[in-house]
Short mmCIF file of C-alpha atoms in Angstrom, two decimals:
data_model
loop_
_atom_site.label_atom_id
_atom_site.label_comp_id
_atom_site.label_asym_id
_atom_site.label_seq_id
_atom_site.Cartn_x
_atom_site.Cartn_y
_atom_site.Cartn_z
CA MET A 4 133.33 -141.39 196.41
CA LYS A 5 134.94 -140.46 199.73
CA ASN A 6 137.81 -138.67 197.87
CA PHE A 7 135.37 -136.57 195.99
CA GLU A 8 133.74 -135.35 199.16
CA ALA A 9 137.10 -134.46 200.54
CA ILE A 10 137.36 -131.52 198.19
CA ASN A 11 136.88 -128.04 199.44
CA LYS A 12 133.09 -127.97 199.17
CA GLN A 13 132.62 -124.24 199.23
CA THR A 14 134.99 -123.47 196.32
CA PHE A 15 134.00 -126.58 194.25
CA GLY A 16 130.23 -125.86 194.90
CA VAL A 17 130.37 -122.31 193.52
CA LEU A 18 132.23 -123.34 190.38
CA PHE A 19 130.27 -126.51 189.94
CA ASN A 20 126.89 -124.89 190.11
CA ALA A 21 127.85 -121.75 188.24
CA VAL A 22 128.10 -123.68 184.98
CA SER A 23 125.06 -123.34 182.73
CA GLU A 24 125.42 -126.80 181.29
CA GLY A 25 124.31 -129.79 183.24
CA ILE A 26 127.12 -131.68 184.80
CA ILE A 27 126.90 -135.37 185.85
CA VAL A 28 129.88 -137.05 187.43
CA VAL A 29 129.97 -140.89 187.56
CA ASP A 30 132.53 -143.41 188.77
CA THR A 31 133.76 -146.41 186.85
CA ASN A 32 130.58 -148.35 187.79
CA GLN A 33 128.43 -145.58 186.17
CA ILE A 34 127.13 -144.50 189.63
CA ILE A 35 126.36 -140.86 189.93
CA VAL A 36 128.59 -139.19 192.47
CA ALA A 37 127.63 -135.59 191.82
CA SER A 38 125.27 -133.41 189.72
CA ASN A 39 125.03 -129.67 189.51
CA GLU A 40 121.98 -127.51 189.67
CA SER A 41 121.62 -127.21 185.86
CA ALA A 42 121.63 -131.06 185.54
CA ASN A 43 119.04 -131.40 188.29
CA THR A 44 116.79 -128.87 186.68
CA ILE A 45 117.32 -130.40 183.13
CA PHE A 46 116.30 -133.91 184.36
CA GLY A 47 113.63 -132.75 186.97
CA TYR A 48 115.39 -133.95 190.18
CA ASP A 49 115.83 -132.17 193.57
CA GLU A 50 119.33 -131.43 194.84
CA GLY A 51 121.07 -134.59 195.89
CA GLU A 52 118.30 -136.80 194.62
CA LEU A 53 120.57 -138.23 191.82
CA LYS A 54 123.50 -138.96 193.95
CA GLY A 55 124.20 -142.74 194.35
CA LYS A 56 121.79 -143.68 191.43
CA HIS A 57 123.01 -145.57 188.35
CA LEU A 58 123.40 -143.46 185.21
CA ASP A 59 120.80 -145.64 183.47
CA ILE A 60 118.10 -143.54 185.29
CA LEU A 61 118.88 -140.68 182.94
CA ILE A 62 118.85 -142.76 179.75
CA PRO A 63 115.90 -144.15 177.82
CA LYS A 64 115.32 -147.84 178.70
CA LYS A 65 115.62 -149.07 175.04
CA LYS A 66 119.09 -147.44 174.87
CA HIS A 67 120.47 -149.12 178.03
CA ALA A 68 122.16 -152.02 176.34
CA ILE A 69 123.83 -150.01 173.48
CA HIS A 70 124.89 -147.30 176.08
CA HIS A 71 126.66 -149.87 178.15
CA VAL A 72 128.64 -151.10 175.12
CA HIS A 73 129.70 -147.53 174.26
CA MET A 74 130.69 -146.76 177.85
CA GLU A 75 132.82 -149.92 178.08
CA LYS A 76 134.65 -148.90 174.88
CA PHE A 77 135.04 -145.38 176.25
CA MET A 78 136.55 -146.56 179.52
CA GLN A 79 138.99 -148.70 177.66
CA HIS A 80 140.28 -145.76 175.59
CA VAL A 81 139.47 -142.75 177.69
CA SER A 82 139.86 -139.29 176.14
CA PRO A 83 137.72 -136.16 175.99
CA ARG A 84 135.13 -136.50 173.19
CA GLN A 85 131.79 -135.35 171.97
CA MET A 86 129.15 -138.13 172.33
CA GLY A 87 126.68 -138.98 169.57
CA GLN A 88 128.37 -137.49 166.61
CA GLY A 89 126.38 -138.49 163.56
CA ARG A 90 123.37 -139.57 165.56
CA ASP A 91 120.68 -138.19 167.88
CA LEU A 92 120.95 -138.65 171.74
CA PHE A 93 118.18 -138.58 174.22
CA GLY A 94 117.88 -138.22 178.01
CA THR A 95 115.03 -139.23 180.32
CA ARG A 96 113.51 -136.93 182.88
CA LYS A 97 112.11 -138.00 186.26
CA ASP A 98 108.63 -137.91 184.87
CA GLY A 99 109.66 -140.42 182.11
CA THR A 100 109.64 -138.05 179.22
CA ASN A 101 112.57 -138.24 176.77
CA PHE A 102 114.19 -135.11 175.26
CA PRO A 103 117.04 -134.51 172.89
CA VAL A 104 120.56 -133.79 174.39
CA GLU A 105 124.13 -133.08 173.54
CA VAL A 106 126.78 -134.75 175.71
CA GLY A 107 130.53 -134.14 176.08
CA LEU A 108 132.59 -136.62 178.14
CA ASN A 109 135.71 -135.70 180.08
CA PRO A 110 137.54 -138.39 182.04
CA PHE A 111 139.62 -137.44 185.05
CA LYS A 112 141.50 -139.06 187.92
CA LEU A 113 141.24 -137.99 191.49
CA GLU A 114 143.91 -139.58 193.63
CA ASP A 115 143.58 -143.26 192.71
CA ASP A 116 139.95 -143.21 191.57
CA HIS A 117 138.79 -142.64 187.92
CA TYR A 118 135.75 -140.53 187.15
CA VAL A 119 133.91 -139.33 184.02
CA MET A 120 132.33 -135.90 183.88
CA ALA A 121 129.48 -135.58 181.47
CA MET A 122 128.41 -132.18 180.29
CA VAL A 123 124.75 -132.27 179.20
CA ILE A 124 122.81 -129.64 177.17
CA ASP A 125 119.14 -129.77 176.58
CA ILE A 126 118.71 -129.07 172.85
CA THR A 127 114.90 -129.33 172.74
CA LEU A 128 114.55 -125.71 171.67
CA ARG A 129 117.25 -126.03 169.04
CA LYS A 130 115.60 -129.16 167.59
CA ASN A 131 112.24 -127.52 167.51
CA GLN A 132 113.71 -124.53 165.70
CA GLU A 133 115.52 -126.93 163.34
CA ARG A 134 112.18 -128.64 162.58
CA GLU A 135 110.48 -125.31 162.11
CA ILE A 136 113.25 -124.16 159.76
CA LEU A 137 113.13 -127.47 157.87
CA MET A 138 109.34 -127.13 157.57
CA LEU A 139 109.65 -123.56 156.33
CA ASN A 140 112.40 -124.61 153.88
CA THR A 141 110.26 -127.45 152.65
CA GLN A 142 107.32 -125.15 152.13
CA LEU A 143 109.58 -122.67 150.38
CA GLU A 144 111.10 -125.33 148.21
CA SER A 145 107.61 -126.60 147.33
CA ARG A 146 106.51 -123.10 146.30
CA ILE A 147 109.69 -122.60 144.32
CA GLU A 148 109.22 -125.95 142.76
CA GLN A 149 105.67 -125.20 141.82
CA ARG A 150 106.61 -121.77 140.26
CA THR A 151 109.63 -123.46 138.55
CA SER A 152 107.37 -126.23 137.19
CA GLU A 153 104.83 -123.71 135.83
CA LEU A 154 107.64 -121.62 134.28
CA GLN A 155 109.32 -124.85 132.89
CA LYS A 156 105.99 -125.93 131.37
CA ALA A 157 105.59 -122.60 129.56
CA VAL A 158 109.19 -122.83 128.34
CA GLU A 159 108.64 -126.42 127.28
CA ASP A 160 105.55 -125.59 125.43
CA LEU A 161 107.49 -122.94 123.50
CA GLU A 162 110.37 -125.36 122.96
CA ASP A 163 107.96 -128.05 121.69
CA GLU A 164 106.56 -125.60 119.18
CA VAL A 165 110.06 -124.61 118.06
CA ILE A 166 111.11 -128.32 117.83
CA LYS A 167 108.07 -129.27 115.84
CA ARG A 168 108.69 -126.57 113.32
CA LYS A 169 112.42 -127.36 113.13
CA ALA A 170 111.50 -131.10 112.80
CA ALA A 171 109.17 -130.41 109.89
CA GLU A 172 111.81 -128.26 108.22
CA ASN A 173 114.51 -130.89 108.75
CA LYS A 174 112.25 -133.60 107.48
CA ILE A 175 111.69 -131.76 104.26
CA LYS A 176 115.43 -131.11 103.95
CA GLU A 177 116.25 -134.80 104.74
CA SER A 178 113.77 -136.01 102.23
CA LEU A 179 115.28 -133.80 99.53
CA ARG A 180 118.81 -134.88 100.63
CA LYS A 181 117.91 -138.64 100.47
CA GLU A 182 116.27 -138.07 97.08
CA ARG A 183 119.44 -136.51 95.76
CA GLU A 184 121.61 -139.23 97.30
CA LEU A 185 119.33 -141.90 95.98
CA ASN A 186 119.56 -140.45 92.40
CA GLU A 187 123.31 -140.23 92.74
CA LEU A 188 123.49 -143.71 94.04
CA LYS A 189 121.36 -145.13 91.24
CA THR A 190 123.49 -143.39 88.67
CA LYS A 191 126.67 -144.62 90.33
CA PHE A 192 125.34 -148.10 90.68
CA LEU A 193 124.16 -148.40 87.02
CA SER A 194 127.47 -147.06 85.80
CA MET A 195 129.42 -149.47 88.04
CA VAL A 196 127.25 -152.37 87.08
CA SER A 197 127.48 -151.54 83.41
CA HIS A 198 131.20 -151.37 83.55
CA GLU A 199 131.73 -154.39 85.72
CA PHE A 200 129.42 -156.56 83.54
CA LYS A 201 130.59 -155.17 80.19
CA THR A 202 134.27 -155.97 80.51
CA PRO A 203 133.92 -159.68 81.34
CA LEU A 204 131.18 -160.10 78.87
CA THR A 205 133.37 -158.56 76.19
CA GLY A 206 136.05 -161.07 77.17
CA ILE A 207 133.63 -163.99 76.95
CA LEU A 208 132.43 -162.90 73.60
CA THR A 209 135.93 -162.47 72.22
CA SER A 210 137.06 -165.92 73.55
CA THR A 211 133.97 -167.56 72.16
CA THR A 212 134.52 -166.05 68.74
CA LEU A 213 138.16 -167.07 68.74
CA ILE A 214 137.40 -170.67 69.85
CA GLY A 215 135.34 -171.07 66.69
CA LYS A 216 138.42 -170.31 64.64
CA TYR A 217 140.47 -173.03 66.21
CA THR A 218 139.12 -176.07 64.40
CA GLU A 219 142.23 -178.12 64.04
CA SER A 220 143.12 -180.77 66.61
CA GLU A 221 146.58 -179.35 67.09
CA GLN A 222 145.02 -176.05 68.10
CA GLN A 223 143.56 -177.63 71.27
CA GLN A 224 145.89 -175.66 73.54
CA GLN A 225 144.56 -172.33 72.18
CA ARG A 226 140.97 -173.59 72.68
CA GLU A 227 141.71 -174.48 76.31
CA LYS A 228 143.26 -171.05 76.86
CA HIS A 229 140.09 -169.29 75.79
CA LEU A 230 137.87 -171.76 77.61
CA LYS A 231 139.81 -170.97 80.81
CA THR A 232 139.25 -167.26 80.07
CA ILE A 233 135.50 -167.78 79.74
CA THR A 234 135.32 -169.86 82.90
CA GLY A 235 137.25 -167.14 84.74
CA LYS A 236 135.09 -164.38 83.43
CA VAL A 237 131.82 -166.35 84.31
CA LYS A 238 133.23 -166.98 87.80
CA TYR A 239 133.88 -163.35 88.25
CA LEU A 240 130.39 -162.40 87.11
CA ASN A 241 128.93 -164.97 89.55
CA ASN A 242 130.99 -163.48 92.40
CA ILE A 243 129.63 -159.98 91.58
CA LEU A 244 126.07 -161.31 91.56
CA ASP A 245 126.72 -163.08 94.93
CA ASP A 246 127.93 -159.77 96.34
CA PHE A 247 124.78 -157.90 95.12
CA LEU A 248 122.58 -160.64 96.66
CA SER A 249 124.48 -160.36 100.01
CA VAL A 250 123.99 -156.62 100.05
CA GLU A 251 120.20 -157.08 99.46
CA ARG A 252 119.90 -159.72 102.22
CA LEU A 253 121.87 -157.70 104.67
CA GLU A 254 119.91 -154.58 103.95
CA THR A 255 116.51 -156.23 104.41
CA GLY A 256 117.53 -158.50 107.26
CA LYS A 257 116.78 -161.54 105.31
CA VAL A 258 120.30 -163.02 105.84
CA THR A 259 120.29 -166.36 107.73
CA TYR A 260 123.29 -168.45 108.77
CA LYS A 261 123.45 -172.16 108.35
CA TYR A 262 125.85 -173.58 110.86
CA SER A 263 127.68 -176.80 110.52
CA TYR A 264 130.98 -178.42 111.49
CA PHE A 265 133.66 -178.56 108.84
CA PRO A 266 137.54 -178.34 108.74
CA LEU A 267 139.07 -175.00 107.71
CA THR A 268 141.21 -176.88 105.11
CA LYS A 269 138.13 -177.87 103.17
CA THR A 270 137.00 -174.32 102.57
CA LEU A 271 140.55 -172.95 102.03
CA ASN A 272 141.32 -175.63 99.41
CA GLU A 273 138.21 -174.75 97.42
CA VAL A 274 138.78 -171.06 97.62
CA ILE A 275 142.48 -171.25 96.68
CA TYR A 276 141.69 -173.76 93.88
CA ASP A 277 139.17 -171.30 92.33
CA ALA A 278 141.49 -168.34 92.91
CA ASN A 279 144.24 -170.08 90.85
CA MET A 280 142.38 -169.27 87.59
CA PHE A 281 142.69 -165.52 88.41
CA LEU A 282 146.51 -165.62 89.11
CA LYS A 283 148.68 -163.32 86.99
CA GLU A 284 151.85 -164.56 85.50
CA GLY A 285 154.31 -165.62 88.09
CA GLN A 286 151.93 -165.06 91.05
CA GLU A 287 151.84 -167.68 93.71
CA ILE A 288 149.59 -168.38 96.70
CA LEU A 289 151.32 -169.77 99.82
CA TYR A 290 149.08 -172.26 101.55
CA PRO A 291 149.08 -172.07 105.46
CA LYS A 292 150.70 -174.91 107.37
CA GLN A 293 149.62 -177.09 110.22
CA ILE A 294 145.89 -176.28 110.05
CA ASP A 295 144.57 -179.80 109.52
CA ASP A 296 143.13 -179.89 113.09
CA ILE A 297 141.23 -176.59 112.92
CA VAL A 298 137.46 -177.20 112.81
CA LEU A 299 134.84 -174.55 112.71
CA TYR A 300 131.04 -174.54 113.51
CA PHE A 301 130.17 -171.79 111.10
CA ASP A 302 128.35 -170.99 107.87
CA GLU A 303 130.58 -172.59 105.22
CA LYS A 304 129.20 -170.61 102.34
CA ILE A 305 129.76 -167.35 104.19
CA LEU A 306 133.28 -168.26 105.06
CA GLU A 307 133.87 -169.11 101.44
CA LEU A 308 132.51 -165.73 100.35
CA ILE A 309 134.74 -163.91 102.87
CA LEU A 310 137.97 -165.81 101.96
CA SER A 311 137.20 -165.53 98.19
CA ASN A 312 136.84 -161.77 98.39
CA LEU A 313 140.04 -161.29 100.37
CA ILE A 314 142.19 -163.63 98.21
CA ASN A 315 140.83 -162.34 94.97
CA ASN A 316 141.50 -158.74 96.03
CA ALA A 317 145.07 -159.71 96.95
CA ILE A 318 145.60 -161.24 93.42
CA LYS A 319 143.86 -158.30 91.72
CA TYR A 320 145.85 -155.53 93.48
CA SER A 321 149.27 -157.35 93.45
CA PRO A 322 151.67 -157.35 90.47
CA GLU A 323 152.95 -160.27 88.49
CA HIS A 324 155.63 -162.54 90.02
CA SER A 325 154.44 -161.68 93.59
CA VAL A 326 153.40 -163.82 96.49
CA ILE A 327 150.08 -164.00 98.28
CA GLU A 328 150.60 -165.51 101.76
CA VAL A 329 147.72 -167.11 103.70
CA GLU A 330 148.14 -167.83 107.39
CA ALA A 331 145.76 -169.51 109.98
CA TYR A 332 145.89 -170.30 113.56
CA GLU A 333 143.73 -170.89 116.60
CA GLU A 334 143.77 -168.68 119.74
CA GLY A 335 141.29 -169.44 122.47
CA GLU A 336 137.82 -169.67 121.04
CA MET A 337 138.79 -167.76 117.86
CA VAL A 338 140.26 -168.86 114.48
CA HIS A 339 142.50 -166.24 112.83
CA VAL A 340 143.11 -166.11 109.12
CA CYS A 341 145.59 -163.56 107.60
CA ILE A 342 145.89 -162.73 103.89
CA LYS A 343 149.08 -160.85 103.04
CA ASP A 344 149.99 -159.47 99.74
CA GLN A 345 152.79 -157.44 98.02
CA GLY A 346 150.35 -155.16 96.10
CA ILE A 347 149.65 -151.49 95.64
CA GLY A 348 148.53 -150.92 99.27
CA ILE A 349 145.93 -148.46 100.50
CA PRO A 350 146.76 -144.73 100.81
CA GLU A 351 146.90 -143.79 104.51
CA ASN A 352 144.43 -140.92 104.11
CA GLU A 353 141.82 -143.25 102.62
CA GLN A 354 142.15 -146.20 105.03
CA LYS A 355 139.39 -144.95 107.33
CA TYR A 356 136.88 -145.33 104.38
CA ILE A 357 137.92 -148.79 103.22
CA PHE A 358 134.93 -150.65 104.73
CA ASN A 359 132.39 -148.16 103.33
CA ARG A 360 130.01 -149.52 100.73
CA TYR A 361 130.97 -148.68 97.10
CA PHE A 362 134.22 -146.91 98.25
CA ARG A 363 137.28 -147.57 96.20
CA ALA A 364 140.73 -146.19 96.88
CA GLU A 365 142.14 -143.64 94.42
CA ASN A 366 144.92 -145.90 93.42
CA ALA A 367 142.53 -148.82 92.65
CA LEU A 368 140.13 -147.17 90.27
CA THR A 369 141.82 -148.59 87.19
CA ASN A 370 141.19 -152.14 88.48
CA GLN A 371 137.80 -153.86 88.13
CA GLY A 372 135.76 -153.86 91.34
CA THR A 373 132.40 -152.91 92.91
CA GLY A 374 133.60 -151.56 96.22
CA ILE A 375 131.21 -153.66 98.24
CA GLY A 376 133.17 -156.79 99.03
CA LEU A 377 134.90 -155.51 102.17
CA ASN A 378 131.62 -153.98 103.40
CA ILE A 379 129.94 -157.32 103.15
CA ILE A 380 132.68 -159.11 104.86
CA LYS A 381 132.64 -156.70 107.77
CA SER A 382 128.86 -156.89 108.11
CA HIS A 383 128.81 -160.74 108.08
CA LEU A 384 131.68 -161.04 110.63
CA GLU A 385 130.09 -158.50 112.98
CA ASN A 386 126.80 -160.44 112.73
CA VAL A 387 128.34 -163.66 113.96
CA GLY A 388 130.70 -162.23 116.58
CA GLY A 389 133.78 -161.97 114.40
CA SER A 390 135.88 -159.07 113.20
CA ILE A 391 138.19 -157.82 110.38
CA SER A 392 141.18 -155.47 110.51
CA PHE A 393 144.11 -154.54 108.34
CA LYS A 394 147.43 -152.99 108.01
CA SER A 395 148.56 -151.43 104.72
CA LYS A 396 151.21 -149.20 103.32
CA GLN A 397 151.05 -147.75 99.82
CA HIS A 398 153.31 -149.64 97.27
CA LEU A 399 154.28 -152.26 99.95
CA GLY A 400 151.07 -154.33 100.19
CA SER A 401 148.29 -155.11 102.68
CA THR A 402 147.61 -157.58 105.32
CA PHE A 403 143.83 -158.35 106.10
CA HIS A 404 143.24 -160.16 109.39
CA ILE A 405 139.91 -161.85 110.19
CA GLN A 406 138.80 -163.49 113.47
CA ILE A 407 136.07 -166.12 113.37
CA PRO A 408 134.50 -167.78 116.49
CA LYS A 409 134.96 -171.45 116.42
CA LYS A 410 131.41 -171.89 117.85
#
């Protein structure tokens, strides 16, 4: 403090008091050692009245504690800085009133003593103007919002009218489109059913007629051959009917799943046993290895339907003397089953449609089929948290991969 007074008072006083901003100089103990005229006026004190007072006298009481913390940090890392960035600061006048301020801090050293010079600006007028501008902006925004709302409502009313008219027009168009599609679907369905039932029924009728001609005991082999044909055709018709029933249940939401524990081998054995009667000459089904420990908690009938469709497709679309390979394995909480064939494959440009109902690839049209099997499989698997995918190349065969949750 004595060092500060040792400065040329006349020169310093002129400069010190000529500054329009309020200047408060404090020592390291936050004791005020000097204040200029602007600072005295801002805070309502007479000349010299602030000298020797603690800086807390100029700060609202409720801010004393936090101010001490900030000052300690500042004194540890002194550098010129603007105080209160991002928050509002307030000073306290002699009469106890609080007012908004801006404060800049500048540390300096005089001989061996450290001081901080605080430049203080009363921003009450600015804050009042900001509040007034904010209020005017709010009022303007409110008016604009009101006008915009009125205009928007008028536009919305017009849009609603247009939408209603378009909706009525689209509804009529959609009804006509659906009616055409339904008629086309009925025609396609009846044609497909007629063909799919007529072919096996013709085979059954032929075999039944021929059996009647084999009356001798030594002709038992021929009788058994035609009995096997009849059994296969009946099984085929039964599978088609099962597919139609599945479609109906899936469409109406009546499908229910009956879960039980069973080994995968049980279902695979039954499916492959039944599939053997459809094998072409020289065809062979390779049974998966090391699957005795795989147990599922699943709907056994649904799994049988899925595997039957995939294996029968592999037989149907593969040539004589070819191999159908079945693989199965566990991975985490899923069981994977792959059916790989050496058949005609699926053309690349048609693969994206393969799970669509009634879709049949161009190269498969000469084979019997309804085009609903893969669609049913995908729907069932998605319903129970499973999935189906495939890889295929025309003339080289296809591999279908299903994933089934163990629980």
